[in-house]
XYZ file of C-alpha atoms in Angstrom:
99
model
C 6.795 -7.947 6.385
C 5.417 -9.013 3.020
C 1.646 -9.061 2.595
C -0.118 -10.960 -0.170
C -3.674 -9.965 -0.973
C -5.643 -12.591 -2.863
C -9.156 -11.780 -4.073
C -8.805 -8.399 -2.353
C -10.395 -5.100 -3.315
C -9.638 -1.891 -1.455
C -12.917 -0.177 -2.347
C -14.880 -3.059 -0.805
C -12.605 -2.983 2.242
C -13.211 0.753 2.737
C -17.001 0.433 2.387
C -17.057 -2.481 4.853
C -14.915 -0.509 7.337
C -17.197 2.532 7.064
C -20.266 0.367 7.754
C -18.594 -1.231 10.788
C -17.387 2.125 12.101
C -20.893 3.595 12.194
C -21.892 7.186 12.913
C -19.258 7.803 15.615
C -16.573 8.046 12.971
C -12.905 8.682 13.636
C -9.837 7.781 11.610
C -8.531 5.577 14.426
C -11.834 3.686 14.742
C -12.107 3.381 10.948
C -8.598 1.920 10.705
C -9.430 -0.745 13.301
C -12.108 -1.984 10.899
C -9.796 -2.382 7.905
C -8.653 -5.867 6.897
C -5.099 -4.765 7.680
C -5.797 -3.743 11.288
C -2.742 -4.356 13.413
C -0.383 -4.145 10.434
C 1.803 -1.163 9.617
C 1.051 0.809 6.484
C 3.456 -0.156 3.700
C 6.621 1.887 3.263
C 7.190 0.603 -0.269
C 4.788 -0.654 -2.937
C 6.313 -2.277 -6.012
C 4.135 -2.617 -9.102
C 5.487 -4.859 -11.836
C 4.185 -5.338 -15.369
C 4.654 -1.808 -16.682
C 1.432 -0.426 -15.194
C 1.478 2.821 -13.225
C -1.639 2.453 -11.133
C -2.653 1.004 -7.776
C -5.456 -1.126 -9.251
C -7.659 -0.979 -6.129
C -4.825 -2.168 -3.885
C -4.409 -0.754 -0.341
C -5.837 2.633 -1.318
C -6.171 3.887 2.267
C -3.000 2.298 3.583
C -0.829 3.581 0.710
C -1.400 7.292 1.363
C 2.276 7.829 2.298
C 3.776 4.787 0.623
C 6.655 5.193 -1.820
C 5.589 3.718 -5.172
C 7.974 1.967 -7.545
C 6.894 0.869 -11.022
C 8.812 -1.696 -13.069
C 8.248 -2.673 -16.678
C 9.248 -6.278 -16.054
C 6.741 -8.954 -15.074
C 6.610 -10.432 -11.563
C 8.342 -13.730 -12.499
C 11.283 -11.688 -13.833
C 11.604 -9.565 -10.669
C 14.926 -10.361 -9.001
C 16.766 -9.806 -5.762
C 18.874 -7.262 -7.632
C 15.728 -5.317 -8.537
C 14.702 -5.293 -4.891
C 18.152 -4.098 -3.825
C 17.985 -1.190 -6.310
C 14.563 -0.184 -5.014
C 15.715 -0.303 -1.398
C 18.747 1.867 -2.259
C 16.453 4.430 -3.933
C 14.054 4.270 -1.000
C 16.817 4.990 1.509
C 17.598 8.269 -0.328
C 14.015 9.559 -0.073
C 13.237 12.130 2.614
C 9.813 11.080 3.881
C 7.658 13.702 5.578
C 4.276 11.903 5.705
C 2.279 14.875 4.421
C 4.184 17.517 6.381
C 6.057 20.324 4.726
């Protein structure tokens, strides 16, 4: 699944979800009020352009996401680049916060 977020800001999303969740707060209830409700959290986030930051993108959802940063710009990103990232990703032992 590929998600495109246009005119999206994670801080605004989190504030809106908190307001909708109300005083009976739980992580599960909070997550049902995110814009991405019903979608899986991303396994991989690829940031092109040479920047090493999330830039207000999926801050909650990316807690256990593997981040890959490329110096090339998006138009120069190729299928070969994606293949290299997937190969690296497959070698990562993911423990989702566990030891």
